[in-house]
Coordinates of C-alpha atoms and ligand atoms in Angstrom, one line a residue:
M52 CA 28.2 191.3 60.6
A53 CA 27.2 188.6 58.0
L54 CA 26.8 186.1 60.8
F55 CA 24.6 188.5 62.7
A56 CA 22.4 189.1 59.7
K57 CA 22.1 185.4 59.2
L58 CA 21.2 184.9 62.8
A59 CA 18.6 187.7 62.6
L60 CA 17.1 186.1 59.5
A61 CA 17.0 182.7 61.2
L62 CA 15.2 184.2 64.2
C63 CA 12.7 185.9 62.0
A64 CA 12.1 182.6 60.3
I65 CA 11.3 181.0 63.7
F66 CA 9.5 183.8 65.5
G67 CA 8.2 185.9 62.6
P68 CA 9.3 189.5 61.8
P69 CA 10.6 191.5 64.8
F70 CA 7.9 194.1 64.3
S71 CA 4.1 193.8 63.8
L72 CA 2.5 194.9 60.6
P73 CA -0.2 197.5 60.6
L74 CA -3.6 196.1 61.0
A75 CA -6.5 195.5 58.6
D76 CA -6.5 197.1 55.1
A77 CA -3.0 198.6 55.2
S78 CA -1.6 195.1 55.7
R79 CA -3.3 193.7 52.7
T80 CA -1.0 192.9 49.8
P81 CA -2.5 194.1 46.6
I82 CA -3.3 191.3 44.1
Q83 CA -1.2 191.2 41.0
P84 CA -1.8 189.8 37.5
D85 CA -0.1 186.4 37.4
R86 CA 0.6 183.5 35.0
E87 CA -1.4 181.0 36.9
S88 CA -4.6 183.1 36.5
A89 CA -3.9 183.7 32.9
Q90 CA -3.5 179.9 32.4
A91 CA -6.6 179.1 34.4
N92 CA -8.6 181.6 32.3
A93 CA -6.8 180.8 29.1
H94 CA -9.9 180.2 27.0
H95 CA -11.6 183.3 28.3
I96 CA -8.6 185.4 27.5
F97 CA -8.2 183.8 24.0
N98 CA -11.9 184.5 23.3
A99 CA -11.8 188.0 24.6
I100 CA -8.9 188.8 22.2
H101 CA -10.8 187.1 19.4
S102 CA -14.0 189.1 20.0
A103 CA -12.4 192.5 20.7
G104 CA -13.9 195.1 18.4
R105 CA -16.3 192.6 16.8
Q106 CA -20.1 192.7 17.2
W107 CA -20.6 188.9 16.9
G108 CA -18.3 187.6 19.5
S109 CA -18.8 190.5 21.9
S110 CA -22.6 189.9 21.8
L111 CA -22.2 186.2 22.8
K112 CA -19.5 186.9 25.3
H113 CA -21.4 189.8 26.6
N114 CA -19.9 190.2 30.1
G115 CA -16.6 192.0 29.4
F116 CA -13.7 191.5 31.8
S117 CA -11.0 193.4 29.9
F118 CA -9.8 196.9 29.1
F119 CA -7.8 197.9 26.0
P120 CA -6.3 201.2 24.9
V121 CA -7.6 202.0 21.4
V122 CA -6.3 204.5 18.9
M123 CA -9.0 205.8 16.6
S124 CA -7.5 206.9 13.4
K125 CA -7.4 210.6 12.4
G126 CA -10.1 211.2 9.9
S127 CA -12.5 208.6 11.2
L128 CA -16.2 209.7 11.1
L129 CA -18.6 209.4 14.1
Y130 CA -22.3 210.2 14.2
H131 CA -24.5 211.8 16.8
G132 CA -28.3 212.2 16.6
T133 CA -29.7 215.0 18.7
P134 CA -32.4 217.6 18.8
S135 CA -29.7 220.3 19.0
N136 CA -27.7 221.8 16.1
S137 CA -24.5 222.5 17.9
P138 CA -21.8 220.4 19.6
P139 CA -22.6 219.2 23.1
P140 CA -20.9 220.9 26.0
G141 CA -20.2 217.8 28.0
P142 CA -19.7 214.0 27.5
E143 CA -21.9 212.7 24.7
W144 CA -22.6 209.5 22.7
L145 CA -21.1 209.1 19.3
A146 CA -22.1 206.1 17.1
F147 CA -19.9 204.3 14.6
E148 CA -22.8 203.8 12.2
V149 CA -25.2 206.4 10.8
E150 CA -28.2 204.2 11.4
H151 CA -27.3 204.0 15.1
A152 CA -27.1 207.7 15.5
E153 CA -30.2 208.4 13.4
A154 CA -32.3 206.5 15.9
F155 CA -31.6 209.1 18.5
V156 CA -32.2 212.2 16.5
L157 CA -35.4 213.0 18.4
F158 CA -34.4 211.8 21.9
K159 CA -34.6 214.3 24.8
T160 CA -32.8 213.6 28.1
P161 CA -33.2 214.7 31.7
R162 CA -30.1 216.8 31.4
G163 CA -31.8 218.6 28.6
N164 CA -34.8 219.3 30.8
Q165 CA -32.5 220.4 33.7
Q166 CA -30.7 222.8 31.5
S167 CA -33.9 224.2 29.9
Q168 CA -32.7 227.7 30.4
E169 CA -30.7 227.1 27.3
P170 CA -32.7 227.8 24.2
R171 CA -31.8 224.7 22.4
M172 CA -32.8 221.2 23.5
R173 CA -30.1 219.1 25.0
P174 CA -28.5 216.2 23.2
G175 CA -30.4 213.1 22.4
Q176 CA -28.2 210.1 21.7
K177 CA -29.1 208.3 24.8
P178 CA -29.6 204.8 26.2
L179 CA -32.0 202.4 24.6
G180 CA -34.7 200.3 26.0
H181 CA -36.2 202.5 28.8
S182 CA -39.7 203.6 28.8
S183 CA -39.2 207.1 29.9
S184 CA -36.7 207.7 27.1
R185 CA -39.3 206.3 24.6
E186 CA -41.8 208.8 25.9
A187 CA -39.3 211.6 25.6
S188 CA -38.8 210.8 22.0
K189 CA -42.4 211.2 20.9
P190 CA -42.6 214.0 18.5
H191 CA -45.4 216.0 20.2
D192 CA -44.2 219.4 19.2
K193 CA -45.4 220.7 15.9
N194 CA -42.1 221.4 14.3
M195 CA -40.1 218.9 16.2
R196 CA -36.8 218.6 14.3
G197 CA -33.7 216.7 14.9
Y198 CA -30.1 216.9 13.7
L199 CA -27.7 214.3 12.5
H200 CA -24.2 215.4 13.4
T201 CA -21.1 214.1 11.6
Y202 CA -17.8 214.5 13.5
R203 CA -14.4 213.8 12.1
A204 CA -11.4 212.9 14.3
E205 CA -8.9 215.8 13.6
R206 CA -6.1 213.7 15.1
D207 CA -5.6 210.2 16.4
L208 CA -8.0 209.8 19.4
N209 CA -7.1 207.9 22.5
L210 CA -10.0 205.8 23.7
L211 CA -10.4 203.4 26.6
Y212 CA -12.3 200.3 25.3
V213 CA -14.3 198.3 27.8
D214 CA -15.1 195.0 26.0
G215 CA -18.2 192.8 25.8
M216 CA -21.7 194.3 25.5
S217 CA -20.5 197.1 27.8
A218 CA -23.1 199.6 26.7
A219 CA -25.9 197.2 27.7
K220 CA -27.6 198.8 30.7
T221 CA -28.4 195.5 32.4
H222 CA -28.0 193.7 35.7
K223 CA -26.5 190.7 34.0
G224 CA -22.9 191.8 34.4
T225 CA -22.4 193.8 31.3
L226 CA -21.6 197.0 33.3
D227 CA -19.3 195.3 35.9
S228 CA -16.0 196.6 34.3
Q229 CA -17.4 200.1 34.3
D230 CA -19.4 200.2 37.5
L231 CA -17.4 198.0 39.8
V232 CA -13.8 198.5 38.5
L233 CA -13.6 202.0 37.0
R234 CA -16.3 203.5 39.3
E235 CA -15.4 201.4 42.4
N236 CA -19.0 200.3 43.0
N237 CA -20.1 203.9 43.6
T238 CA -23.1 203.4 41.4
S239 CA -26.4 203.9 43.0
P240 CA -28.3 200.6 43.3
V241 CA -31.4 202.4 42.0
W242 CA -30.9 203.8 38.5
D243 CA -32.2 207.1 37.4
P244 CA -34.6 207.1 34.4
F245 CA -31.5 207.0 32.1
M246 CA -30.0 204.0 33.8
D247 CA -27.4 206.1 35.5
E248 CA -25.8 206.8 32.1
L249 CA -25.2 210.5 32.7
T250 CA -23.2 210.0 35.9
R251 CA -21.5 206.9 34.5
A252 CA -20.3 209.0 31.5
S253 CA -19.2 211.9 33.6
D254 CA -17.5 209.7 36.3
I255 CA -15.5 207.8 33.7
C256 CA -14.7 210.8 31.6
D257 CA -13.4 212.6 34.8
L258 CA -11.2 209.6 35.5
I259 CA -9.8 209.0 32.0
K260 CA -9.3 212.6 31.0
E261 CA -6.7 212.7 33.7
W262 CA -5.0 209.7 32.0
G263 CA -4.9 211.6 28.7
Y264 CA -7.9 209.9 27.0
D265 CA -10.5 211.5 24.8
G266 CA -13.3 209.1 25.5
F267 CA -14.3 205.5 26.0
M268 CA -15.6 202.9 23.5
R269 CA -18.4 200.5 24.2
M270 CA -20.8 198.2 22.4
E271 CA -24.6 197.7 22.4
I272 CA -26.5 197.2 19.1
G273 CA -23.6 198.9 17.5
F274 CA -20.3 200.3 18.7
E275 CA -20.2 203.8 20.3
V276 CA -17.8 206.3 21.9
I277 CA -18.6 208.3 24.9
Y278 CA -16.6 211.4 23.9
C279 CA -15.5 213.6 26.8
D280 CA -14.8 217.0 25.5
F281 CA -16.0 218.2 22.1
S282 CA -13.8 221.2 22.1
V283 CA -10.7 219.0 21.4
G284 CA -9.9 216.2 18.9
V285 CA -13.1 216.3 16.8
D286 CA -14.5 218.7 14.3
L287 CA -18.2 219.0 13.6
M288 CA -18.4 218.5 9.8
T289 CA -22.1 218.8 9.3
A290 CA -25.3 219.0 11.3
K291 CA -28.1 218.0 8.9
R292 CA -31.7 219.0 9.9
T293 CA -34.0 216.0 9.5
V294 CA -37.3 216.3 7.8
P295 CA -40.2 216.7 10.4
H296 CA -41.8 213.4 11.4
H297 CA -45.3 214.3 12.5
D298 CA -47.1 211.1 12.0
Q299 CA -44.5 208.4 12.2
R300 CA -44.3 205.9 15.0
E301 CA -41.1 205.5 17.0
D302 CA -40.5 202.1 15.4
E303 CA -40.5 203.7 12.0
L304 CA -38.3 206.6 13.2
M305 CA -35.8 204.2 14.6
N306 CA -35.7 201.8 11.6
P307 CA -34.7 198.8 13.8
Y308 CA -34.1 196.4 11.0
Q309 CA -31.9 198.8 9.0
W310 CA -30.0 199.6 12.2
V311 CA -29.4 195.9 12.8
R312 CA -28.3 195.4 9.2
A313 CA -25.8 198.2 9.5
V314 CA -24.3 196.9 12.7
A315 CA -24.4 193.3 11.6
E316 CA -21.8 194.4 8.9
R317 CA -19.5 194.7 11.9
Y318 CA -19.9 191.1 13.2
D319 CA -16.4 190.4 12.1
G320 CA -14.9 193.8 12.9
L321 CA -15.4 197.5 12.7
G322 CA -13.7 197.9 9.3
G323 CA -12.6 201.1 7.6
D324 CA -9.3 201.2 9.6
R325 CA -11.1 203.2 12.2
V326 CA -9.6 201.7 15.4
R327 CA -6.4 200.0 16.3
I328 CA -6.5 198.0 19.6
D329 CA -3.3 197.9 21.6
F330 CA -3.4 194.2 22.6
S331 CA 0.0 194.4 24.3
S332 CA -1.6 196.8 26.8
M333 CA -4.7 194.6 27.5
V334 CA -5.6 194.5 31.2
S335 CA -8.1 191.9 32.1
G336 CA -9.8 190.7 35.2
Y337 CA -8.9 187.2 33.9
F338 CA -5.2 188.0 34.6
F339 CA -5.9 188.2 38.3
P340 CA -6.5 185.6 41.0
I341 CA -10.1 186.6 41.7
N342 CA -13.4 184.7 41.9
I343 CA -15.2 185.0 38.5
S344 CA -18.3 183.0 39.3
N345 CA -21.7 184.4 38.7
T346 CA -23.5 185.7 41.7
D347 CA -26.7 184.4 39.9
P348 CA -26.9 180.6 40.2
E349 CA -29.3 180.5 37.2
R350 CA -26.5 181.5 34.8
P351 CA -23.3 179.8 35.9
D352 CA -22.0 180.2 32.4
L353 CA -21.7 184.0 32.8
H354 CA -18.7 185.4 34.6
R355 CA -19.0 188.3 36.9
L356 CA -16.6 190.7 38.4
A357 CA -19.2 191.1 41.2
A358 CA -18.0 188.0 43.1
A359 CA -14.6 189.6 43.6
G360 CA -13.9 191.9 46.6
L361 CA -13.9 195.6 46.2
D362 CA -10.3 195.8 47.3
E363 CA -9.3 193.4 44.5
L364 CA -11.3 195.4 42.0
K365 CA -9.4 198.5 43.0
D366 CA -6.2 196.6 42.5
I367 CA -7.3 195.8 38.9
K368 CA -8.2 199.5 38.4
S369 CA -4.8 200.6 39.5
R370 CA -3.2 198.2 37.1
V371 CA -5.4 199.6 34.3
R372 CA -4.3 203.1 35.3
G373 CA -0.6 202.1 35.4
V374 CA -0.7 200.5 31.9
F375 CA -3.0 203.0 30.3
T376 CA -0.9 206.0 31.3
E377 CA 2.3 204.5 29.8
P378 CA 3.1 205.1 26.1
R379 CA 1.1 202.9 23.7
R380 CA 2.8 199.6 23.0
F381 CA 1.4 197.8 20.0
T382 CA 4.2 195.3 20.4
V383 CA 2.3 192.2 19.2
N384 CA -1.1 192.1 17.4
W385 CA -2.4 189.2 19.5
Q386 CA -5.7 189.2 17.7
A387 CA -3.9 188.4 14.5
V388 CA -2.3 185.4 16.2
V389 CA -5.7 184.2 17.5
D390 CA -7.3 184.7 14.1
M391 CA -4.8 182.5 12.4
I392 CA -5.5 179.8 15.0
V393 CA -9.3 180.1 14.7
T394 CA -9.3 180.1 10.9
R395 CA -7.0 177.0 10.8
F396 CA -9.1 174.9 13.2
S397 CA -12.7 176.3 13.4
G398 CA -14.1 174.9 10.2
R399 CA -12.1 171.6 10.6
L400 CA -13.4 171.0 14.1
R401 CA -16.9 171.9 13.0
A402 CA -16.7 169.2 10.4
M403 CA -15.0 166.6 12.6
A404 CA -17.7 167.1 15.3
S405 CA -20.5 166.1 12.8
S406 CA -21.5 162.5 12.5
K407 CA -22.3 163.3 8.9
L408 CA -18.6 163.2 8.1
S409 CA -17.5 159.8 7.0
S410 CA -14.7 158.0 8.9
S411 CA -12.3 158.4 6.0
K412 CA -12.9 162.1 5.8
F413 CA -12.6 162.4 9.5
I414 CA -9.2 160.7 9.4
S415 CA -8.1 162.9 6.5
E416 CA -9.1 166.1 8.4
L417 CA -7.0 164.8 11.3
A418 CA -4.1 163.9 9.1
V419 CA -3.9 167.3 7.5
A420 CA -4.3 169.1 10.8
S421 CA -1.6 167.1 12.6
L422 CA 0.9 165.8 10.1
S423 CA 2.3 169.1 9.1
Y424 CA 4.0 169.1 12.6
F425 CA 5.2 165.6 12.3
D426 CA 8.7 164.7 11.2
A427 CA 8.4 161.2 9.7
P428 CA 11.1 158.7 10.6
P429 CA 13.8 158.2 8.0
L430 CA 13.8 155.2 5.7
P431 CA 16.9 153.7 4.1
G432 CA 17.9 155.7 1.1
D433 CA 16.5 159.0 2.4
I434 CA 18.6 162.1 2.2
T435 CA 18.7 162.5 6.0
M436 CA 20.6 164.7 8.3
M437 CA 21.8 163.3 11.6
E438 CA 18.9 161.7 13.3
D439 CA 18.3 160.8 16.9
K440 CA 16.5 157.5 16.5
D441 CA 15.2 157.5 20.0
K442 CA 13.6 160.9 19.9
N443 CA 9.9 161.0 20.7
R444 CA 8.4 162.2 17.4
T445 CA 4.9 162.6 18.8
A446 CA 6.1 164.8 21.7
E447 CA 8.2 166.8 19.2
A448 CA 5.1 167.2 16.9
V449 CA 2.9 168.3 19.7
D450 CA 5.4 170.9 20.7
A451 CA 5.7 172.2 17.1
C452 CA 2.0 172.4 16.9
I453 CA 1.7 174.4 20.1
K454 CA 4.4 176.9 18.9
H455 CA 3.5 177.2 15.3
Y456 CA 1.2 180.2 15.3
L457 CA 3.2 181.8 18.1
L458 CA 6.4 181.9 16.0
P459 CA 5.8 185.4 14.6
T460 CA 5.5 186.8 18.1
Y461 CA 9.0 185.7 19.3
L462 CA 10.7 188.2 17.1
D463 CA 9.8 190.9 19.6
Q464 CA 10.0 188.8 22.7
D465 CA 12.7 191.0 24.2
S466 CA 10.3 194.0 24.3
W467 CA 7.3 192.0 25.7
S468 CA 5.4 193.6 28.6
L469 CA 4.0 191.7 31.5
E470 CA 0.7 191.7 29.6
D471 CA 2.3 190.2 26.5
G472 CA 3.7 187.4 28.6
L473 CA 0.3 186.7 30.2
I474 CA -1.5 186.6 26.8
H475 CA 1.2 184.3 25.4
A476 CA 0.8 182.0 28.4
A477 CA -3.0 181.9 27.7
I478 CA -2.6 181.2 24.0
E479 CA 0.0 178.6 24.6
T480 CA -2.4 176.8 27.1
V481 CA -5.2 176.9 24.5
M482 CA -2.9 175.5 21.8
S483 CA -1.6 172.8 24.1
G484 CA -5.2 171.6 24.6
I485 CA -5.8 171.6 20.8
C486 CA -2.5 169.9 19.9
T487 CA -2.4 167.2 22.6
K488 CA -6.0 166.2 21.6
L489 CA -5.1 166.1 17.9
F490 CA -2.3 163.7 18.6
A491 CA -4.3 161.7 21.2
M492 CA -6.9 161.1 18.4
R493 CA -4.1 160.2 16.0
S494 CA -2.8 157.5 18.4
I495 CA -6.4 156.1 18.9
I496 CA -6.7 155.7 15.2
L497 CA -3.2 154.3 14.6
E498 CA -3.9 151.7 17.2
V499 CA -6.6 150.0 15.1
S500 CA -5.1 150.6 11.8
S501 CA -3.1 147.8 10.0
A502 CA -0.4 150.2 8.8
T503 CA 3.2 149.6 9.2
P504 CA 5.4 151.2 10.4
P505 CA 3.2 152.3 13.3
F506 CA 4.5 155.8 13.3
G507 CA 4.5 156.3 9.6
P508 CA 3.9 159.6 7.9
H509 CA 0.3 158.9 6.9
I510 CA -2.7 157.9 9.0
P511 CA -3.9 154.9 7.1
R512 CA -7.5 154.7 5.9
D513 CA -7.5 150.9 5.7
G514 CA -7.7 148.5 8.6
D515 CA -10.8 146.8 10.0
K516 CA -13.7 149.0 9.0
E517 CA -15.8 148.4 12.2
Q518 CA -12.8 149.0 14.4
L519 CA -11.9 152.1 12.5
D520 CA -15.4 153.5 12.9
K521 CA -15.2 152.9 16.6
A522 CA -11.9 154.6 16.8
V523 CA -13.3 157.6 14.9
E524 CA -16.3 157.7 17.2
A525 CA -14.0 157.8 20.3
S526 CA -12.0 160.5 18.6
R527 CA -15.2 162.5 17.8
R528 CA -16.0 162.5 21.5
I529 CA -12.6 164.1 22.0
V530 CA -13.5 166.7 19.4
H531 CA -16.7 167.5 21.3
T532 CA -14.8 167.9 24.6
L533 CA -12.3 170.2 22.8
R534 CA -15.0 172.3 21.3
E535 CA -16.7 172.7 24.7
E536 CA -13.4 173.9 26.2
L537 CA -12.6 176.3 23.3
A538 CA -16.2 177.7 23.2
W539 CA -15.4 179.7 20.0
T540 CA -18.2 182.0 18.9
T541 CA -17.5 181.1 15.3
W542 CA -19.4 177.8 15.9
R543 CA -22.5 179.8 16.9
M544 CA -22.7 181.6 13.6
P545 CA -25.0 179.8 11.1
Q546 CA -23.2 178.7 8.0
V547 CA -24.1 179.4 4.4
C548 CA -23.6 175.8 3.4
P549 CA -24.5 172.5 5.1
I550 CA -21.6 170.6 6.8
D551 CA -20.8 168.5 3.8
E552 CA -20.7 171.3 1.3
L553 CA -18.5 174.3 0.7
L554 CA -19.1 177.7 -0.9
L555 CA -17.3 177.7 -4.2
T556 CA -16.5 180.0 -7.1
V557 CA -13.9 179.5 -9.8
M558 CA -10.3 179.6 -8.4
W559 CA -7.8 178.6 -11.1
P560 CA -7.2 175.8 -11.9
M561 CA -10.5 174.7 -10.4
G562 CA -14.0 175.6 -11.4
D563 CA -17.0 174.9 -13.7
P564 CA -18.8 177.5 -15.8
E565 CA -21.6 177.2 -13.2
D566 CA -19.1 178.1 -10.4
Y567 CA -18.4 181.4 -12.3
W568 CA -22.0 182.3 -13.3
N569 CA -23.7 181.0 -10.2
P570 CA -21.3 180.5 -7.3
G571 CA -22.8 178.5 -4.5
C572 CA -22.6 175.5 -2.1
R573 CA -21.0 172.4 -3.6
P574 CA -20.9 168.9 -2.1
I575 CA -17.3 168.2 -0.8
D576 CA -17.3 165.0 -2.9
E577 CA -17.6 167.1 -6.1
I578 CA -14.7 169.4 -5.2
S579 CA -11.7 168.0 -7.1
F580 CA -9.2 169.1 -9.7
S581 CA -11.2 167.5 -12.5
R582 CA -13.6 170.3 -11.9
R583 CA -12.0 172.8 -14.4
G584 CA -14.5 173.3 -17.3
Y585 CA -14.5 177.0 -16.9
W586 CA -10.8 177.4 -17.7
R587 CA -10.4 174.4 -20.0
P588 CA -10.6 176.1 -23.4
D589 CA -7.5 178.1 -22.5
I590 CA -5.2 175.3 -21.4
Ligands
NAG164 C1 -17.2 182.7 44.3 O1 -18.4 183.5 44.2 C2 -19.6 182.7 44.2 C3 -20.7 183.7 43.8 O2 -20.7 184.8 44.6 C4 -19.8 182.1 45.5 O3 -21.0 181.3 45.5 C5 -18.6 181.2 45.8 O4 -18.7 180.6 47.1 C6 -17.3 181.9 45.7 N1 -16.2 181.0 45.7 C7 -15.2 181.1 46.5 C8 -14.1 180.1 46.5 O5 -15.1 182.0 47.3
NAG165 C1 -21.4 197.0 45.7 O1 -22.3 197.7 46.6 C2 -23.5 197.0 46.9 C3 -24.4 197.9 47.7 O2 -24.6 199.1 47.0 C4 -23.2 195.7 47.6 O3 -24.3 195.0 47.8 C5 -22.2 194.9 46.8 O4 -21.8 193.8 47.5 C6 -21.0 195.7 46.4 N1 -20.1 195.0 45.5 C7 -18.8 194.8 45.7 C8 -18.1 194.0 44.7 O5 -18.2 195.2 46.6
NAG166 C1 5.9 160.4 23.4 O1 5.2 161.6 23.7 C2 3.8 161.5 23.8 C3 3.2 162.9 23.9 O2 3.8 163.6 24.9 C4 3.4 160.5 24.9 O3 2.0 160.4 25.0 C5 4.1 159.2 24.7 O4 3.9 158.3 25.7 C6 5.6 159.3 24.4 N1 6.2 158.1 24.0 C7 7.2 157.5 24.5 C8 7.6 156.2 23.9 O5 7.8 158.0 25.4

């Protein structure tokens, strides 16, 4: 029997399976999320996690590839601007910020016109940037009034978050995750006057209501929720009638700069404990072996889901369905891990990239960033434990550097999902790039330094000045390469202070009276522990 089975297997190996597979589509093996893709797209995954739920990063990385389940906390407030004074009967737009909703108080929509048998006008919070919607908003009617609705989540709400600038009704790729994945490319190539938003909302609501979701979360100039059924999960707290606006222009009604200021408060996150993103349930196009190139050769920097095949996009959707219909995980807060990494290295790499930073300061930045992972060789007289003299201290330090910010996550490794494993692989790949480059720079600088022993605990600041400057220049080129690979959006945010200054106030034991009464930018050369005049009378 065993022999027969072996023989059969051997024959199969030679002649192929003894039956023919069904033809065409049915024979296709669905694509699966895999480690190689997560590693190939490591930086994109890292940045998607960093930008999730944040207006700044999501604006710059505006083509979203990822889906996250989000729990909106019970008690959170959401706003809706509309010409109607009662809750909408179907899916509608809710804003996270008052200013965002207020802009739509006087908007009318085609659905409103279609349903004109109803006495009240239909809801208004509708897509931006389209001429017919602008016309609709003009307050022609004499007593044209609008209402600002405030809703409160009466329980935790389950939302599907499509990342990037996913409420931007553009052809740049911002809608790919909705129109190509969730809607399987059934979007009409010609948009209706409301940019297909009504069918988009109802298609996606139909889909996710079956999965147990209350709505989906997106971002434009502000975050929003398309809420699917107002009879469950939210309470209308107030519907305030606005004062009539007979003679104001649309621009004044919409208050664009106040709206921008309100949403700019969310550059670094939505705040107010309003949403919790389940990073362990992230499903991303970046996890799959698909072509992510732009179909538009003018913008090779933008990724598109449009270059993938529809079958592959359907495979991604079925993974989304699978993960999103399981219980919420919240195993690891991967954004917290990514934040610790970005805050450790972003300012440092910004400074190191600048030619305004002197060689000695460059070396000192590098030393602080790398030496905490380095176990210096023992010297006679040290209290040392057993030491392997031949161990490669650099390799060990690189490894410690890669693992450092991942250490908290290993406590729960036994309960990691496939997605946790893929995200871990991506972060590990990003850290490996950072750490190998830090230690490559270190060895370039050690080569020209006169210090002994060569692998000592400090990167020396002496040595031939000209040679040292050259080594720093070579290292700075490595910093530039690293920054291009990492592509962190933090580097595109203008800074309060110039590169050689820091924002300072008193922080005991440091600080001058001026730092208390007029906190501001101070040259890094003036930041030292002799700066303590504010506290001095008391010590
Ligand atoms: C990926 O997609 C781009 C854009 O559609 C296309 O030009 C390119 O040939 C594709 N690459 C592969 C390997 O299929
Ligand atoms: C989506 O449909 C359009 C035609 O409406 C087609 O040109 C395009 O290639 C399709 N995209 C995908 C990813 O199948
Ligand atoms: C030690 O490890 C580093 C980093 O992996 C490597 O570049 C170096 O060649 C190794 N040194 C020795 C002596 O093996």
